Amino acid sequence: LKKGRAGLAPLFSLDLASGIKLWDIACHKLWVKAHRYQLLHAGVSSDMLARRRTVGEIMARGLWAAIKSVRRYAKGGSVQKAAERLAPGVRLFCRQMERDLPRILKGEIGVVVPDFSALPEANLVR
């Protein structure tokens, strides 16, 4: 996705209002209660837990000047707790999407979100 783009150039031409609307739709379809600011926490936590990036790379990605700021956002326990609250079917779907994300973003495969609303709510959110 980065090929042919300047270092900090956006990957997507998506304005803030459209991004917020898509986020809200995705959360509704997945029966997930989440706030957009959680993306910041989740990204840092995920990168650190999976050891995908060094602290220096995380700092550069988030434009943080101090390691203390990165550590404040890196709360692995919070990510784990949020994942545990997801219903098994939703969690499985999210894992599949994470695995397939490179192919999805390249346009090689599409995404069909299951109709989780067909299940009793007790099976969706714990």
PDB file of C-alpha atoms in Angstrom:
ATOM      1  CA  LEU A   1       0.000   0.000   0.000  1.00  0.00           C
ATOM      2  CA  LYS A   2       2.882   2.355   0.689  1.00  0.00           C
ATOM      3  CA  LYS A   3       4.499   1.989  -2.747  1.00  0.00           C
ATOM      4  CA  GLY A   4       4.772   5.308  -4.517  1.00  0.00           C
ATOM      5  CA  ARG A   5       3.733   7.361  -1.468  1.00  0.00           C
ATOM      6  CA  ALA A   6       5.707   9.855   0.569  1.00  0.00           C
ATOM      7  CA  GLY A   7       6.657   8.778   4.114  1.00  0.00           C
ATOM      8  CA  LEU A   8       3.683  10.286   5.967  1.00  0.00           C
ATOM      9  CA  ALA A   9       1.215  10.389   3.075  1.00  0.00           C
ATOM     10  CA  PRO A  10      -2.177   8.890   3.964  1.00  0.00           C
ATOM     11  CA  LEU A  11      -2.907   5.398   2.683  1.00  0.00           C
ATOM     12  CA  PHE A  12      -6.571   6.183   2.098  1.00  0.00           C
ATOM     13  CA  SER A  13      -8.391   9.239   0.770  1.00  0.00           C
ATOM     14  CA  LEU A  14     -10.983   9.235   3.522  1.00  0.00           C
ATOM     15  CA  ASP A  15     -12.193  12.351   5.281  1.00  0.00           C
ATOM     16  CA  LEU A  16     -12.789  12.343   9.031  1.00  0.00           C
ATOM     17  CA  ALA A  17     -16.596  12.357   8.818  1.00  0.00           C
ATOM     18  CA  SER A  18     -16.611   9.346   6.461  1.00  0.00           C
ATOM     19  CA  GLY A  19     -14.124   7.507   8.660  1.00  0.00           C
ATOM     20  CA  ILE A  20     -16.247   8.082  11.754  1.00  0.00           C
ATOM     21  CA  LYS A  21     -19.372   6.891   9.947  1.00  0.00           C
ATOM     22  CA  LEU A  22     -17.622   3.714   8.723  1.00  0.00           C
ATOM     23  CA  TRP A  23     -16.246   3.039  12.224  1.00  0.00           C
ATOM     24  CA  ASP A  24     -19.729   3.358  13.738  1.00  0.00           C
ATOM     25  CA  ILE A  25     -21.254   1.065  11.074  1.00  0.00           C
ATOM     26  CA  ALA A  26     -18.545  -1.567  11.601  1.00  0.00           C
ATOM     27  CA  CYS A  27     -18.999  -1.518  15.381  1.00  0.00           C
ATOM     28  CA  HIS A  28     -22.768  -1.833  14.996  1.00  0.00           C
ATOM     29  CA  LYS A  29     -22.486  -4.772  12.574  1.00  0.00           C
ATOM     30  CA  LEU A  30     -20.042  -6.569  14.869  1.00  0.00           C
ATOM     31  CA  TRP A  31     -22.047  -5.780  18.011  1.00  0.00           C
ATOM     32  CA  VAL A  32     -18.965  -4.119  19.477  1.00  0.00           C
ATOM     33  CA  LYS A  33     -19.135  -1.164  21.826  1.00  0.00           C
ATOM     34  CA  ALA A  34     -15.943   0.773  21.141  1.00  0.00           C
ATOM     35  CA  HIS A  35     -14.791   4.369  20.982  1.00  0.00           C
ATOM     36  CA  ARG A  36     -12.515   5.669  18.262  1.00  0.00           C
ATOM     37  CA  TYR A  37      -9.852   6.774  20.745  1.00  0.00           C
ATOM     38  CA  GLN A  38      -9.413   3.075  21.615  1.00  0.00           C
ATOM     39  CA  LEU A  39      -7.747   2.603  18.227  1.00  0.00           C
ATOM     40  CA  LEU A  40      -4.751   4.543  19.515  1.00  0.00           C
ATOM     41  CA  HIS A  41      -4.456   2.346  22.601  1.00  0.00           C
ATOM     42  CA  ALA A  42      -5.106  -0.868  20.690  1.00  0.00           C
ATOM     43  CA  GLY A  43      -2.556  -0.098  17.985  1.00  0.00           C
ATOM     44  CA  VAL A  44       0.250   0.552  20.440  1.00  0.00           C
ATOM     45  CA  SER A  45      -0.698  -2.409  22.635  1.00  0.00           C
ATOM     46  CA  SER A  46      -1.019  -4.746  19.675  1.00  0.00           C
ATOM     47  CA  ASP A  47       2.319  -3.673  18.199  1.00  0.00           C
ATOM     48  CA  MET A  48       4.092  -4.164  21.514  1.00  0.00           C
ATOM     49  CA  LEU A  49       2.408  -7.454  22.425  1.00  0.00           C
ATOM     50  CA  ALA A  50       3.035  -8.994  18.991  1.00  0.00           C
ATOM     51  CA  ARG A  51       6.527  -7.448  18.833  1.00  0.00           C
ATOM     52  CA  ARG A  52       5.719  -6.152  15.351  1.00  0.00           C
ATOM     53  CA  ARG A  53       7.532  -2.869  15.953  1.00  0.00           C
ATOM     54  CA  THR A  54      10.266  -1.576  18.217  1.00  0.00           C
ATOM     55  CA  VAL A  55       9.468   1.138  20.750  1.00  0.00           C
ATOM     56  CA  GLY A  56      11.273   3.582  18.463  1.00  0.00           C
ATOM     57  CA  GLU A  57       9.114   2.575  15.496  1.00  0.00           C
ATOM     58  CA  ILE A  58       5.965   2.866  17.612  1.00  0.00           C
ATOM     59  CA  MET A  59       7.045   6.324  18.747  1.00  0.00           C
ATOM     60  CA  ALA A  60       7.609   7.414  15.140  1.00  0.00           C
ATOM     61  CA  ARG A  61       4.305   5.931  13.993  1.00  0.00           C
ATOM     62  CA  GLY A  62       2.332   7.686  16.727  1.00  0.00           C
ATOM     63  CA  LEU A  63       4.427  10.865  16.568  1.00  0.00           C
ATOM     64  CA  TRP A  64       5.284  10.552  20.263  1.00  0.00           C
ATOM     65  CA  ALA A  65       8.341  12.340  21.604  1.00  0.00           C
ATOM     66  CA  ALA A  66       8.698  10.385  24.866  1.00  0.00           C
ATOM     67  CA  ILE A  67       8.740   6.681  25.710  1.00  0.00           C
ATOM     68  CA  LYS A  68       6.555   7.530  28.718  1.00  0.00           C
ATOM     69  CA  SER A  69       3.747   8.513  26.329  1.00  0.00           C
ATOM     70  CA  VAL A  70       4.005   5.197  24.476  1.00  0.00           C
ATOM     71  CA  ARG A  71       3.916   3.218  27.711  1.00  0.00           C
ATOM     72  CA  ARG A  72       0.805   5.105  28.851  1.00  0.00           C
ATOM     73  CA  TYR A  73      -1.039   3.833  25.762  1.00  0.00           C
ATOM     74  CA  ALA A  74       0.440   0.324  25.801  1.00  0.00           C
ATOM     75  CA  LYS A  75      -1.902  -1.569  28.072  1.00  0.00           C
ATOM     76  CA  GLY A  76      -1.924  -5.174  26.972  1.00  0.00           C
ATOM     77  CA  GLY A  77      -4.423  -6.149  29.662  1.00  0.00           C
ATOM     78  CA  SER A  78      -6.999  -3.741  28.232  1.00  0.00           C
ATOM     79  CA  VAL A  79      -6.730  -5.281  24.776  1.00  0.00           C
ATOM     80  CA  GLN A  80      -7.057  -8.784  26.202  1.00  0.00           C
ATOM     81  CA  LYS A  81     -10.110  -7.834  28.286  1.00  0.00           C
ATOM     82  CA  ALA A  82     -11.808  -6.263  25.274  1.00  0.00           C
ATOM     83  CA  ALA A  83     -11.149  -9.360  23.162  1.00  0.00           C
ATOM     84  CA  GLU A  84     -12.530 -11.634  25.876  1.00  0.00           C
ATOM     85  CA  ARG A  85     -15.808  -9.682  25.896  1.00  0.00           C
ATOM     86  CA  LEU A  86     -16.423 -10.527  22.247  1.00  0.00           C
ATOM     87  CA  ALA A  87     -18.633 -13.475  21.456  1.00  0.00           C
ATOM     88  CA  PRO A  88     -16.755 -16.488  20.044  1.00  0.00           C
ATOM     89  CA  GLY A  89     -18.230 -16.014  16.556  1.00  0.00           C
ATOM     90  CA  VAL A  90     -17.307 -12.332  16.462  1.00  0.00           C
ATOM     91  CA  ARG A  91     -13.812 -13.085  17.778  1.00  0.00           C
ATOM     92  CA  LEU A  92     -13.313 -15.753  15.070  1.00  0.00           C
ATOM     93  CA  PHE A  93     -14.503 -13.370  12.349  1.00  0.00           C
ATOM     94  CA  CYS A  94     -12.102 -10.674  13.586  1.00  0.00           C
ATOM     95  CA  ARG A  95      -9.189 -13.122  13.566  1.00  0.00           C
ATOM     96  CA  GLN A  96     -10.030 -14.139  10.000  1.00  0.00           C
ATOM     97  CA  MET A  97     -10.197 -10.499   8.922  1.00  0.00           C
ATOM     98  CA  GLU A  98      -6.850  -9.768  10.561  1.00  0.00           C
ATOM     99  CA  ARG A  99      -5.304 -12.728   8.739  1.00  0.00           C
ATOM    100  CA  ASP A 100      -6.835 -11.682   5.403  1.00  0.00           C
ATOM    101  CA  LEU A 101      -6.297  -7.915   5.778  1.00  0.00           C
ATOM    102  CA  PRO A 102      -3.371  -7.646   3.334  1.00  0.00           C
ATOM    103  CA  ARG A 103      -5.406  -9.379   0.605  1.00  0.00           C
ATOM    104  CA  ILE A 104      -8.511  -7.323   1.431  1.00  0.00           C
ATOM    105  CA  LEU A 105      -6.594  -4.048   1.190  1.00  0.00           C
ATOM    106  CA  LYS A 106      -5.072  -5.105  -2.139  1.00  0.00           C
ATOM    107  CA  GLY A 107      -8.579  -5.807  -3.452  1.00  0.00           C
ATOM    108  CA  GLU A 108      -7.833  -9.494  -3.959  1.00  0.00           C
ATOM    109  CA  ILE A 109     -10.759 -10.650  -1.829  1.00  0.00           C
ATOM    110  CA  GLY A 110     -13.937  -9.068  -0.563  1.00  0.00           C
ATOM    111  CA  VAL A 111     -15.507  -9.088   2.875  1.00  0.00           C
ATOM    112  CA  VAL A 112     -18.935 -10.356   3.825  1.00  0.00           C
ATOM    113  CA  VAL A 113     -19.871  -9.534   7.391  1.00  0.00           C
ATOM    114  CA  PRO A 114     -22.035 -12.277   8.900  1.00  0.00           C
ATOM    115  CA  ASP A 115     -25.426 -11.259  10.241  1.00  0.00           C
ATOM    116  CA  PHE A 116     -24.574 -11.481  13.924  1.00  0.00           C
ATOM    117  CA  SER A 117     -27.951  -9.948  14.783  1.00  0.00           C
ATOM    118  CA  ALA A 118     -29.555 -13.317  13.971  1.00  0.00           C
ATOM    119  CA  LEU A 119     -27.984 -14.717  17.154  1.00  0.00           C
ATOM    120  CA  PRO A 120     -29.395 -13.978  20.595  1.00  0.00           C
ATOM    121  CA  GLU A 121     -27.678 -10.907  22.050  1.00  0.00           C
ATOM    122  CA  ALA A 122     -26.442 -12.992  24.969  1.00  0.00           C
ATOM    123  CA  ASN A 123     -24.255 -14.892  22.479  1.00  0.00           C
ATOM    124  CA  LEU A 124     -22.759 -11.726  21.007  1.00  0.00           C
ATOM    125  CA  VAL A 125     -21.573  -9.544  23.868  1.00  0.00           C
ATOM    126  CA  ARG A 126     -20.597 -10.808  27.263  1.00  0.00           C
TER     127      ARG A 126
END
